[in-house]
Coordinates of C-alpha atoms in Angstrom, one line a residue:
M431 CA -10.5 -4.9 -10.1
S432 CA -13.5 -5.1 -8.0
F433 CA -17.0 -6.3 -7.7
V434 CA -18.2 -3.2 -9.9
V435 CA -16.2 -4.4 -12.7
D436 CA -17.8 -7.7 -12.5
Q437 CA -20.9 -6.7 -12.2
V438 CA -21.0 -4.0 -15.0
R439 CA -19.3 -7.1 -17.1
H440 CA -22.0 -9.5 -16.0
V441 CA -24.8 -6.8 -16.6
D442 CA -23.5 -5.6 -20.2
G443 CA -23.3 -9.7 -21.1
Q444 CA -26.6 -10.3 -19.8
L445 CA -27.6 -7.2 -22.2
D446 CA -26.0 -8.9 -25.0
R447 CA -27.2 -11.9 -25.0
L448 CA -30.6 -10.9 -24.4
Q449 CA -30.4 -8.8 -27.6
L450 CA -29.2 -11.8 -29.5
L451 CA -32.1 -14.0 -28.1
L452 CA -34.8 -11.6 -28.9
A453 CA -33.3 -11.1 -32.5
S454 CA -33.1 -15.0 -32.9
T455 CA -37.0 -15.1 -31.7
P456 CA -39.3 -15.5 -34.9
S457 CA -42.0 -13.4 -33.3
S458 CA -39.9 -10.4 -32.1
P459 CA -41.0 -7.4 -33.9
T460 CA -38.4 -5.4 -35.4
R461 CA -39.3 -2.1 -36.6
G462 CA -43.1 -2.8 -36.4
G463 CA -42.8 -6.3 -38.0
S464 CA -41.4 -9.9 -37.8
I465 CA -38.2 -11.0 -39.0
E466 CA -40.3 -12.2 -42.2
D467 CA -41.4 -8.5 -42.7
I468 CA -37.9 -6.9 -43.3
S469 CA -38.0 -5.3 -46.5
D470 CA -34.9 -4.3 -48.7
D471 CA -35.2 -0.6 -47.7
D472 CA -34.7 -2.0 -44.0
I473 CA -31.6 -3.5 -45.0
V474 CA -30.3 -0.7 -46.8
Q475 CA -31.5 1.6 -44.0
R476 CA -29.4 -0.6 -41.8
R477 CA -26.0 0.2 -43.5
T478 CA -26.3 4.2 -43.6
L479 CA -23.8 6.5 -42.3
P480 CA -26.3 7.2 -39.0
T481 CA -26.8 3.7 -38.4
R482 CA -22.9 2.8 -38.6
K483 CA -22.4 6.0 -36.0
L484 CA -25.0 4.3 -33.7
Q485 CA -23.2 1.1 -33.8
N486 CA -20.0 2.6 -33.3
L487 CA -21.2 4.3 -30.2
V488 CA -22.6 1.2 -29.2
K489 CA -19.4 -0.6 -29.3
A490 CA -17.6 2.4 -27.4
L491 CA -20.2 1.9 -24.5
S492 CA -19.4 -1.7 -24.6
T493 CA -17.3 -3.7 -22.1
T494 CA -15.8 -5.6 -24.7
S495 CA -14.6 -2.8 -26.8
S496 CA -11.5 -1.8 -25.0
P497 CA -9.4 -3.3 -22.0
K498 CA -11.1 -0.3 -19.7
I499 CA -14.1 -1.6 -18.9
L500 CA -15.5 1.1 -16.8
L501 CA -16.0 4.6 -18.6
D502 CA -15.8 7.6 -16.3
S503 CA -18.5 10.4 -16.3
F504 CA -17.2 12.4 -18.9
Q505 CA -16.8 9.9 -21.6
I506 CA -19.9 8.7 -20.9
G507 CA -21.7 12.0 -21.2
L508 CA -19.5 12.7 -24.5
L509 CA -21.0 9.7 -26.1
L510 CA -24.4 10.6 -25.1
A511 CA -24.2 14.0 -26.5
Q512 CA -23.2 12.5 -29.7
F513 CA -26.1 10.2 -29.7
D514 CA -28.6 13.4 -28.9
E515 CA -26.7 15.3 -31.8
L516 CA -27.5 12.1 -34.3
L517 CA -31.0 11.7 -33.0
S518 CA -31.7 15.6 -33.8
H519 CA -30.2 15.4 -37.2
E520 CA -31.3 12.2 -38.2
R521 CA -34.8 10.9 -37.4
N522 CA -35.0 7.7 -39.5
T523 CA -32.5 5.8 -37.6
H524 CA -32.5 1.8 -36.3
E525 CA -34.5 2.4 -33.2
E526 CA -33.4 -1.4 -31.6
L527 CA -29.7 0.3 -31.9
E528 CA -31.0 3.5 -30.2
W529 CA -32.4 1.4 -27.5
L530 CA -29.3 -1.2 -26.8
L531 CA -27.3 2.2 -26.8
V532 CA -29.4 3.9 -24.3
G533 CA -29.0 0.3 -22.2
K534 CA -25.2 0.2 -22.6
A535 CA -24.8 4.0 -21.3
A536 CA -27.3 3.1 -18.3
V537 CA -25.0 0.3 -17.5
Q538 CA -21.9 2.3 -17.8
T539 CA -23.8 4.8 -15.8
Y540 CA -24.5 1.9 -13.2
G541 CA -21.0 1.2 -12.6
V542 CA -20.0 4.8 -12.3
I543 CA -22.6 5.0 -9.2
L544 CA -21.7 1.7 -7.8
K545 CA -18.0 2.8 -7.6
T546 CA -18.9 6.2 -6.1
L547 CA -20.9 5.2 -3.6
L548 CA -18.1 2.3 -3.1
E549 CA -15.5 4.8 -2.7
Q550 CA -17.6 7.0 -0.5
T551 CA -18.8 4.4 1.9
I552 CA -15.5 2.4 2.7
P553 CA -13.4 5.6 4.2
L554 CA -16.4 6.1 6.7
S555 CA -15.4 3.0 8.6
E556 CA -12.2 4.3 9.4
D557 CA -13.3 7.6 10.7
I558 CA -16.0 5.6 13.0
W559 CA -13.0 3.8 13.9
Y560 CA -11.7 6.8 15.2
W561 CA -14.4 8.2 17.2
N562 CA -14.5 4.9 19.0
E563 CA -10.9 5.1 19.8
V564 CA -11.6 8.9 21.1
L565 CA -14.5 7.8 23.3
G566 CA -13.2 4.3 24.4
S567 CA -10.2 6.1 26.1
Y568 CA -10.0 9.0 28.8
Q569 CA -6.6 9.9 27.2
Y570 CA -7.7 10.3 23.8
T571 CA -10.7 12.1 24.7
A572 CA -8.5 14.6 26.6
L573 CA -6.3 14.8 23.9
Y574 CA -9.2 15.6 21.5
S575 CA -10.3 18.5 24.0
I576 CA -7.2 19.9 23.7
Q577 CA -6.8 19.4 19.6
T578 CA -10.2 21.4 19.3
S579 CA -9.6 23.9 21.9
P580 CA -8.8 26.9 19.4
L581 CA -11.9 25.8 17.4
R582 CA -14.1 26.3 20.6
L583 CA -12.3 29.2 21.3
W584 CA -13.1 30.7 17.9
N585 CA -16.6 29.3 18.1
W586 CA -17.3 30.9 21.7
S587 CA -15.7 34.1 20.3
V588 CA -17.9 34.6 17.4
T589 CA -20.7 33.2 19.4
I590 CA -19.8 36.4 22.1
Y591 CA -19.7 38.6 19.1
H592 CA -22.9 38.1 17.8
E593 CA -24.6 38.0 21.4
C594 CA -23.0 41.7 21.4
Q595 CA -24.3 42.7 18.2
H596 CA -27.9 41.4 19.2
R597 CA -27.7 43.4 22.7
L598 CA -26.6 46.2 20.7
E599 CA -29.6 46.2 17.9
A600 CA -31.8 45.5 20.9
L601 CA -30.6 49.0 23.2
R602 CA -30.9 50.8 19.7
H603 CA -34.4 49.4 19.0
D604 CA -35.2 50.6 22.6
G605 CA -34.4 54.3 22.0
I606 CA -31.4 54.4 23.9
N607 CA -29.2 56.8 23.1
T608 CA -25.9 55.1 21.7
A609 CA -24.0 58.5 20.4
R610 CA -20.6 58.9 22.3
P611 CA -20.2 61.9 24.4
N612 CA -16.8 60.9 25.4
V613 CA -14.5 58.0 24.9
D614 CA -14.6 56.8 28.6
L615 CA -18.5 56.6 28.7
S616 CA -18.3 54.6 24.9
W617 CA -15.7 52.2 26.3
T618 CA -17.6 51.8 29.6
R619 CA -20.6 50.5 27.8
F620 CA -18.8 48.5 25.3
Y621 CA -17.2 46.6 28.4
N622 CA -20.5 46.2 30.0
L623 CA -22.1 44.9 26.8
V624 CA -19.5 42.0 26.5
R625 CA -19.4 41.3 30.2
D626 CA -22.8 40.3 30.1
S627 CA -23.1 38.5 27.1
I628 CA -20.0 36.5 28.4
R629 CA -21.6 36.1 31.5
A630 CA -25.1 35.1 30.0
R631 CA -23.2 32.6 28.1
S632 CA -21.5 31.3 31.1
I633 CA -24.5 30.4 32.7
S634 CA -26.1 28.9 30.2
L635 CA -27.0 25.2 30.8
P636 CA -24.4 23.1 29.0
A637 CA -21.7 25.5 30.5
T638 CA -22.8 24.8 34.0
V639 CA -23.7 21.6 33.9
L640 CA -21.3 19.8 31.4
S641 CA -17.6 20.2 31.7
P642 CA -15.0 20.7 28.7
F643 CA -14.4 16.9 28.7
A644 CA -18.1 15.9 28.7
L645 CA -19.1 18.3 25.9
S646 CA -16.0 16.7 23.6
R647 CA -17.4 13.4 24.6
T648 CA -20.9 14.6 23.3
E649 CA -19.5 15.9 20.1
A650 CA -17.7 13.1 19.2
Q651 CA -20.6 11.0 20.1
S652 CA -22.8 13.2 17.9
K653 CA -20.3 12.9 14.8
Q654 CA -20.2 9.1 15.4
N655 CA -23.7 8.8 14.9
G656 CA -24.0 10.9 12.0
L657 CA -21.4 8.9 10.3
R658 CA -22.9 5.4 11.0
K659 CA -26.3 6.7 9.6
L660 CA -24.2 8.2 6.5
R661 CA -22.8 4.9 6.2
E662 CA -26.0 2.6 6.3
L663 CA -27.7 5.0 3.8
S664 CA -24.9 4.6 1.5
A665 CA -24.8 0.5 2.0
S666 CA -28.5 0.7 1.6
G667 CA -28.2 2.3 -1.5
L668 CA -25.3 0.2 -2.9
G669 CA -27.4 -3.1 -2.0
V670 CA -30.6 -1.6 -3.5
L671 CA -28.7 -1.0 -7.0
M672 CA -26.8 -4.2 -6.7
N673 CA -30.2 -6.1 -6.3
E674 CA -33.0 -4.5 -8.2
C675 CA -31.1 -2.3 -10.6
L676 CA -30.7 -3.4 -14.5
R677 CA -31.9 -7.0 -13.8
F678 CA -32.5 -8.7 -17.3
D679 CA -32.8 -12.4 -15.9
V680 CA -30.5 -14.2 -18.5
D681 CA -28.8 -17.0 -17.2
E682 CA -25.5 -18.1 -18.2
E683 CA -26.6 -20.5 -20.5
G684 CA -29.0 -17.8 -22.3
N685 CA -32.5 -18.5 -21.3
I686 CA -34.5 -15.6 -20.7
L687 CA -36.3 -15.9 -17.3
M688 CA -38.1 -12.4 -17.7
K689 CA -42.1 -12.9 -17.3
N690 CA -42.7 -12.0 -21.0
G691 CA -39.6 -12.1 -22.4
S692 CA -40.5 -9.5 -24.9
K693 CA -38.5 -6.4 -26.1
E694 CA -40.7 -4.1 -24.1
E695 CA -40.2 -5.6 -20.7
W696 CA -36.2 -5.2 -20.9
K697 CA -37.0 -1.2 -21.9
S698 CA -39.1 -1.0 -19.3
I699 CA -36.3 -2.3 -16.8
V700 CA -33.9 0.2 -18.4
E701 CA -36.3 3.0 -17.7
K702 CA -36.8 1.8 -14.0
S703 CA -33.4 1.5 -13.4
I704 CA -32.5 4.7 -14.6
T705 CA -35.2 6.2 -12.1
L706 CA -33.9 4.1 -9.3
M707 CA -30.2 5.3 -10.0
E708 CA -31.3 8.9 -10.3
T709 CA -33.2 8.8 -6.9
V710 CA -30.6 7.2 -5.1
L711 CA -28.2 9.7 -5.8
K712 CA -31.1 12.1 -4.6
T713 CA -31.6 10.6 -1.4
V714 CA -28.8 8.7 -0.1
T715 CA -27.2 11.7 1.6
S716 CA -30.7 12.9 3.5
L717 CA -29.7 11.8 7.0
E718 CA -32.8 13.5 8.3
I719 CA -34.8 10.1 6.9
G720 CA -34.5 6.8 8.0
L721 CA -33.6 3.8 6.6
S722 CA -36.9 2.7 5.8
E723 CA -38.2 5.7 4.7
F724 CA -35.1 5.7 2.3
E725 CA -36.1 2.3 0.8
D726 CA -39.8 3.2 0.8
T727 CA -38.7 6.7 -1.2
V728 CA -36.7 4.6 -3.9
F729 CA -39.2 2.0 -4.8
A730 CA -42.1 4.3 -4.4
S731 CA -39.9 6.5 -7.1
V732 CA -39.8 3.3 -9.5
E733 CA -43.5 2.6 -9.3
D734 CA -44.4 6.0 -10.4
E735 CA -42.2 5.6 -13.4
P736 CA -44.9 4.0 -15.9
A737 CA -47.0 7.2 -15.3
I738 CA -44.3 9.1 -16.4
V739 CA -43.3 7.4 -19.5
S740 CA -46.7 6.8 -20.5
S741 CA -47.0 10.2 -21.8
V742 CA -44.2 10.1 -23.9
S743 CA -44.0 9.1 -27.5
E744 CA -42.4 6.0 -28.5
G745 CA -39.9 7.8 -30.6
S746 CA -38.8 10.3 -28.1
R747 CA -38.3 8.0 -25.4
Q748 CA -34.6 7.2 -26.1
A749 CA -33.9 11.1 -26.5
L750 CA -35.7 11.5 -23.0
L751 CA -33.4 8.4 -21.5
S752 CA -30.4 10.0 -22.6
K753 CA -31.4 13.5 -21.6
R754 CA -31.8 11.7 -18.0
L755 CA -28.6 10.3 -18.1
Q756 CA -26.8 12.8 -19.0
H757 CA -28.5 14.8 -15.9
I758 CA -27.6 12.1 -13.7
L759 CA -24.0 12.3 -14.7
H760 CA -23.6 15.8 -14.9
V761 CA -25.8 17.3 -12.2
H762 CA -27.1 14.6 -9.7
L763 CA -23.6 12.6 -9.4
R764 CA -22.2 16.2 -8.7
E765 CA -24.6 17.0 -6.2
H766 CA -24.1 13.7 -4.4
Q767 CA -19.9 13.9 -4.2
T768 CA -20.2 17.5 -2.8
A769 CA -22.9 16.4 -0.5
S770 CA -21.1 13.4 0.8
Y771 CA -17.8 15.0 1.0
R772 CA -19.4 18.3 3.0
L773 CA -20.9 15.5 5.6
A774 CA -17.8 13.5 5.8
R775 CA -15.9 16.7 6.7
K776 CA -18.7 17.7 9.2
Y777 CA -18.7 14.3 10.8
G778 CA -15.4 12.6 10.2
R779 CA -12.3 13.0 12.2
P780 CA -10.7 16.4 12.3
S781 CA -8.2 17.8 9.9
V782 CA -4.4 17.2 9.8
I783 CA -4.1 20.8 11.0
V784 CA -6.3 20.5 14.1
R785 CA -4.7 17.1 15.1
Y786 CA -1.3 18.1 14.8
W787 CA -0.9 22.1 15.3
L788 CA -0.1 21.3 19.3
P789 CA 3.1 19.3 18.0
V790 CA 4.0 21.5 15.2
T791 CA 3.8 24.8 17.3
L792 CA 5.7 23.0 20.1
S793 CA 8.2 22.1 17.4
L794 CA 8.2 25.8 15.9
A795 CA 8.9 27.1 19.7
F796 CA 11.8 25.0 20.1
S797 CA 13.4 24.9 16.8
G798 CA 15.3 28.2 17.6
T799 CA 17.2 26.4 20.7
I800 CA 17.7 23.3 18.4
L801 CA 19.2 25.5 15.6
G802 CA 21.3 27.1 18.2
I803 CA 22.9 24.0 19.1
I804 CA 23.5 22.4 15.8
S805 CA 24.9 25.9 14.6
R806 CA 27.4 25.9 17.9
K807 CA 28.6 22.2 17.0
R808 CA 28.5 22.9 13.5
A809 CA 32.2 22.3 13.2
A810 CA 32.4 19.4 15.3
L811 CA 29.5 18.0 13.5
G812 CA 31.4 18.6 10.0
T813 CA 34.5 16.8 11.4
W814 CA 32.6 13.9 12.7
M815 CA 30.9 13.5 9.4
V816 CA 34.4 13.4 7.4
E817 CA 35.9 11.1 10.0
A818 CA 33.2 8.6 10.0
A819 CA 33.5 9.0 5.8
E820 CA 37.5 8.6 6.0
T821 CA 36.9 5.5 8.3
S822 CA 34.2 3.9 6.3
F823 CA 36.3 4.4 3.1
D824 CA 39.5 3.1 4.7
F825 CA 37.8 -0.2 6.3
W826 CA 36.2 -0.8 2.6
T827 CA 39.6 -0.5 1.3
N828 CA 41.8 -2.3 3.7
W829 CA 39.8 -5.0 4.8
V830 CA 37.5 -5.8 2.0
V831 CA 39.1 -4.5 -1.4
E832 CA 42.8 -5.7 -0.2
P833 CA 41.9 -9.2 0.9
V834 CA 39.8 -9.8 -2.1
R835 CA 42.7 -8.8 -4.4
R836 CA 45.1 -11.0 -2.4
I837 CA 42.9 -14.0 -2.7
I838 CA 42.6 -13.4 -6.5
G839 CA 46.0 -13.3 -6.8
T840 CA 46.4 -16.8 -4.8
I841 CA 44.1 -18.4 -7.2
R842 CA 46.3 -16.9 -10.1
H843 CA 49.4 -18.0 -8.5
D844 CA 50.9 -14.3 -8.6
E845 CA 54.4 -14.2 -6.7
D846 CA 53.7 -11.0 -4.8
S847 CA 50.5 -13.1 -3.3
E848 CA 52.4 -15.7 -2.0
V849 CA 52.8 -16.5 1.7
A850 CA 56.5 -17.2 3.2
L851 CA 58.6 -17.1 6.2
M852 CA 61.9 -16.9 4.4
S853 CA 63.4 -16.5 0.6
K854 CA 63.6 -19.3 -1.7
K855 CA 67.3 -19.1 -2.3
S856 CA 68.2 -18.7 1.7
L857 CA 68.4 -22.4 2.6
E858 CA 70.4 -23.5 -0.4
G859 CA 73.2 -21.0 0.2
D860 CA 73.2 -21.8 3.9
R861 CA 73.5 -25.6 3.2
A862 CA 76.0 -25.0 0.3
S863 CA 78.1 -23.2 3.2
L864 CA 78.0 -25.8 5.7
E865 CA 79.0 -28.4 3.1
R866 CA 82.2 -26.1 2.4
M867 CA 82.7 -25.9 5.7
V868 CA 82.7 -29.6 6.6
V869 CA 84.6 -30.3 3.7
D870 CA 87.5 -28.0 4.5
F871 CA 87.6 -29.1 8.0
V872 CA 88.0 -32.9 7.0
I873 CA 90.2 -32.3 4.5
D874 CA 92.4 -30.0 7.0
Q875 CA 92.4 -32.8 9.2
S876 CA 93.7 -35.5 6.7
P877 CA 93.7 -35.1 2.8
L878 CA 91.0 -37.4 1.1
P879 CA 90.8 -38.6 -2.2
E880 CA 88.0 -37.3 -4.7
A881 CA 85.7 -40.0 -4.2
E882 CA 85.6 -39.7 -0.5
V883 CA 85.0 -36.1 -0.8
M884 CA 82.0 -36.6 -2.8
T885 CA 80.8 -39.3 -0.7
L886 CA 81.4 -36.8 2.4
R887 CA 79.4 -34.3 0.6
Q888 CA 76.4 -36.6 0.0
K889 CA 76.6 -37.2 3.8
V890 CA 76.8 -33.5 4.6
R891 CA 73.6 -32.9 2.1
E892 CA 72.0 -35.8 4.6
G893 CA 72.6 -34.1 7.7
D894 CA 75.5 -36.4 8.6
L895 CA 78.5 -34.7 10.6
T896 CA 80.2 -37.7 11.8
P897 CA 83.8 -36.6 10.9
V898 CA 83.2 -33.3 12.3
L899 CA 81.3 -34.7 15.5
R900 CA 84.4 -37.0 16.1
V901 CA 86.8 -34.3 15.9
Y902 CA 85.0 -32.2 18.4
E903 CA 84.6 -35.3 20.9
R904 CA 88.7 -35.8 20.6
D905 CA 89.1 -31.8 21.3
L906 CA 86.9 -31.9 24.4
R907 CA 89.3 -34.5 26.1
R908 CA 91.9 -31.6 25.8
P909 CA 89.8 -28.3 25.1
F910 CA 92.8 -26.0 25.7
M911 CA 95.1 -27.7 23.1
G912 CA 91.6 -27.9 20.9
T913 CA 91.3 -24.2 21.1
I914 CA 94.8 -23.2 20.6
R915 CA 95.0 -25.2 17.4
G916 CA 91.3 -24.0 16.6
D917 CA 89.6 -27.3 15.9
L918 CA 87.4 -26.8 18.7
I919 CA 86.1 -23.7 17.5
R920 CA 85.4 -24.7 14.2
A921 CA 83.9 -27.6 15.0
L922 CA 81.5 -25.5 17.2
L923 CA 80.9 -23.0 14.2
I924 CA 80.3 -26.0 11.8
Q925 CA 77.5 -27.3 14.4
I926 CA 76.0 -23.8 14.3
Q927 CA 75.9 -23.5 10.8
K928 CA 74.2 -27.0 11.0
T929 CA 71.8 -25.8 13.7
K930 CA 70.7 -22.7 11.4
V931 CA 70.3 -25.0 8.3
D932 CA 68.4 -27.3 10.6
V933 CA 65.8 -24.3 11.3
E934 CA 65.7 -23.4 7.9
V935 CA 64.5 -26.6 6.7
A936 CA 62.0 -26.8 9.4
I937 CA 60.8 -23.2 8.4
G938 CA 60.7 -24.4 4.7
G939 CA 58.1 -27.1 6.0
I940 CA 56.0 -24.6 7.5
D941 CA 56.4 -22.3 4.2
S942 CA 55.1 -25.4 2.4
L943 CA 52.2 -25.8 4.6
L944 CA 51.4 -22.4 4.6
K945 CA 51.5 -22.4 0.9
S946 CA 49.3 -25.4 0.6
Q947 CA 46.7 -23.4 2.8
E948 CA 47.5 -19.8 1.4
L949 CA 43.9 -19.9 -0.2
V950 CA 42.4 -20.6 3.7
F951 CA 44.2 -17.8 5.2
G952 CA 43.2 -15.5 2.4
F953 CA 39.5 -15.9 3.3
I954 CA 40.3 -15.8 6.9
G955 CA 41.6 -12.4 6.2
L956 CA 38.9 -11.3 4.5
T957 CA 36.2 -12.8 6.9
P958 CA 36.2 -9.7 9.7
G959 CA 35.6 -7.2 6.9
L960 CA 32.7 -9.4 5.0
L961 CA 30.9 -10.0 8.6
V962 CA 30.9 -6.8 9.0
C963 CA 29.6 -5.7 5.6
V964 CA 27.2 -8.3 6.1
G965 CA 25.8 -7.0 9.1
V966 CA 25.6 -3.4 8.2
I967 CA 23.7 -4.6 5.0
R968 CA 21.7 -7.0 6.9
W969 CA 20.9 -4.0 9.6
L970 CA 19.6 -1.8 6.5
R971 CA 17.6 -4.4 5.0
G972 CA 16.3 -5.1 8.2
L973 CA 15.3 -1.6 8.6
F974 CA 13.5 -1.3 5.6
N975 CA 12.1 -4.8 5.6
N976 CA 10.6 -4.2 9.0
R977 CA 8.7 -1.7 7.5
K978 CA 7.5 -4.0 4.7
G979 CA 7.0 -6.6 7.1
L980 CA 5.1 -4.4 9.6
N981 CA 2.8 -3.6 6.6
R982 CA 2.7 -7.2 5.4
G983 CA 1.3 -7.7 9.2
K984 CA -0.9 -4.7 9.1
R985 CA -2.5 -6.1 5.9
Q986 CA -2.9 -9.5 7.3
G987 CA -4.3 -8.0 10.4
R988 CA -6.5 -6.1 8.6
M989 CA -7.9 -9.1 6.4
I990 CA -8.5 -10.8 9.9
R991 CA -10.6 -7.5 11.1
L992 CA -12.4 -8.0 7.7
L993 CA -13.1 -11.5 8.0
R994 CA -14.7 -10.7 11.6
N995 CA -17.1 -7.9 10.1
L996 CA -18.1 -10.4 7.3
D997 CA -19.2 -12.8 10.0
R998 CA -20.8 -10.0 12.4
I999 CA -22.6 -8.8 9.4
L1000 CA -24.1 -12.2 8.5
A1001 CA -24.8 -13.0 12.0
S1002 CA -26.3 -9.9 12.9
S1003 CA -28.2 -9.4 9.6
S1004 CA -31.8 -8.0 10.3
S1005 CA -33.4 -10.2 7.2
A1006 CA -31.3 -13.7 9.1
D1007 CA -34.8 -15.1 9.6
N1008 CA -35.6 -15.0 5.9
D1009 CA -31.8 -16.3 5.0
V1010 CA -31.2 -13.3 2.7
L1011 CA -29.5 -10.1 3.7
S1012 CA -31.1 -6.4 3.7
Y1013 CA -29.7 -4.1 1.3
K1014 CA -28.1 -2.3 4.1
D1015 CA -26.3 -5.5 5.4
H1016 CA -25.4 -6.5 1.6
G1017 CA -24.0 -3.1 1.1
L1018 CA -21.9 -3.5 4.1
L1019 CA -20.5 -6.6 3.2
L1020 CA -19.6 -6.0 -0.3
C1021 CA -17.8 -2.9 1.1
Q1022 CA -16.0 -5.8 3.6
V1023 CA -15.5 -7.8 0.4
H1024 CA -14.1 -5.2 -1.6
E1025 CA -11.5 -4.3 1.0
L1026 CA -10.9 -8.1 1.7
R1027 CA -10.4 -8.8 -2.5
Q1028 CA -7.7 -5.7 -2.5
H1029 CA -5.6 -6.7 0.7
A1030 CA -5.9 -10.4 -0.6
K1031 CA -4.5 -9.2 -4.1
R1032 CA -1.1 -7.8 -2.3
T1033 CA -1.1 -10.8 -0.3
L1034 CA -1.9 -14.3 -1.6
P1035 CA 0.3 -15.9 -4.6
N1036 CA -1.5 -15.4 -8.1
D1037 CA -2.5 -19.1 -8.3
V1038 CA -4.1 -18.9 -4.8
Y1039 CA -5.6 -15.5 -5.7
R1040 CA -7.8 -17.1 -8.2
E1041 CA -9.1 -19.5 -6.3
F1042 CA -9.6 -16.9 -3.4
L1043 CA -11.7 -15.0 -6.2
E1044 CA -14.3 -18.0 -6.5
E1045 CA -14.8 -17.6 -2.6
I1046 CA -15.3 -14.0 -3.1
H1047 CA -17.8 -14.2 -6.0
D1048 CA -20.0 -17.0 -3.7
L1049 CA -19.7 -14.5 -0.6
E1050 CA -21.0 -11.4 -2.9
D1051 CA -24.1 -13.6 -4.3
I1052 CA -26.9 -12.7 -2.1
R1053 CA -29.2 -15.6 -3.5
M1054 CA -27.0 -18.1 -1.7
G1055 CA -28.7 -17.0 1.7
V1056 CA -26.9 -16.2 4.7
G1057 CA -26.3 -19.6 6.1
K1058 CA -24.0 -20.5 2.8
Q1059 CA -22.4 -17.1 3.0
S1060 CA -20.9 -17.8 6.8
K1061 CA -19.7 -21.2 5.8
V1062 CA -17.9 -19.4 2.8
V1063 CA -16.4 -16.9 5.6
E1064 CA -15.7 -19.8 7.5
R1065 CA -13.9 -21.7 4.8
I1066 CA -11.7 -18.5 3.9
R1067 CA -10.5 -18.5 7.5
W1068 CA -9.1 -22.1 7.4
A1069 CA -8.3 -22.5 3.7
Y1070 CA -6.2 -19.3 3.8
A1071 CA -5.2 -19.5 7.3
R1072 CA -1.3 -19.5 5.7
W1073 CA -1.4 -16.0 4.4
I1074 CA -4.3 -14.1 6.9

């Protein structure tokens, strides 16, 4: 949404309020009389089929009839054509409805013209900035000279060709025999003719005084001046239409501020506004006239409008205005778009082909070498791609999927996912074996009753091997005899078994510790894979977010430059002494405000953007004065500095 939509909605609302106010005025004439003079025949007439058709056409042209506020030129022309057809078949229709329809159509046409001027004026600033870069840098000027060198060569060849044609015609006119007695003579004359033309061209003043670099700068400066003049005229036309077109002077409370407040006055405003729009479209692309002359021409055409319409009868004024609106939409608007496009191409930046023919040519020149290298390395490239894919898949499976699966198994207490250093039955078997070995050893030394055997078994379970150690200490005094009897060796083997059991008990404790921290170890095993995946994802996201952030940074930078341009327009206004912007400055300000509004819509939050629109509406209102508008710009700077 732009200020064009707001302006069209505002003017359409003024027209509706004006009709309600005039209809409620007791002295307002309706079809030649007051409200008291409305007869039954008039009421019946208003309910006829033509009147209902008129009402439908008025609703179709109203901004409140559909979500689409602005209609395009084709839709407006189609509705006006239906209106003309209705007038041609039905003479006895409601006159006020006819005028209301013409007014609604004028409002929609007004919106189409405003939108067209706005869309054609804004891109001119980018092209002017392009020429600023070309003129502000020696490198850019040299690059521009290289980019346009084929065009210069072509234009030079065409000039030489026309010069040769001119010389040949002169020779024929002087009566010189141009017949070809032989081939050598004809080619000699042709060569001399071309050589003389090139020599005459090469010794001309621009070629001898100015270098190709200087010629490029001169050309860039000329095109920049043309764009600036076109932008000033378009901005002036935009300002004239915004401030002088379809001003019915009805305030928000419904009070009529017009001088007479009669029906004829608002009809005259519609007629003059149509003339104003027509004149602006016809003269806004005339670069040969100055800015003041353009404004004088526009207002002079409006002043001559009463003399034009005075010769037209009352019944045919609506039909004439409808024809003029259709002529504006189908002829003047298209001619204006064509002329504006032609001027933008003439003075704008070079085309894409001109700007990028050099890198494209170099790419095509080296494409054979690049394709040859790729062809020779095709097998290796294929192998690298396959290995990279396999490595990525194996990494994902072994370092991400499997650790996650083990963690899930740990949470669910799956036996396959338990962490252990030894099996569950190993300690029980070794402890039972140690118990049997100690009991057999002690019984072999001296038989024991069953009660003492049970006590001995209990002590062995607790780790007490005192009977075995006593025999071991005794045999150490006479190791030779202990070895022959075998008691010493048995005692040593029992102690080895005891050491094994102690080690298994320690390992069992470690197993218990591992089992208590099994989930922690599972996450530790998953950490490397997750870190690599997160790193890759963040890199990819950063790759795309950098572009998004770059775009956001560009929008913010663009908003700052737009605020700078707004402040500069307000500070350097030619009518700053009167505290009111000129038409040109107001048009330029509206273009900058439109861009600022579009960027703010994509940058600011919705609630902040609604508050921002209040500042925009104050900035668009020329009646506030330059001083207050400058304060609005300053308030936007500090109030929305977080997003700008």
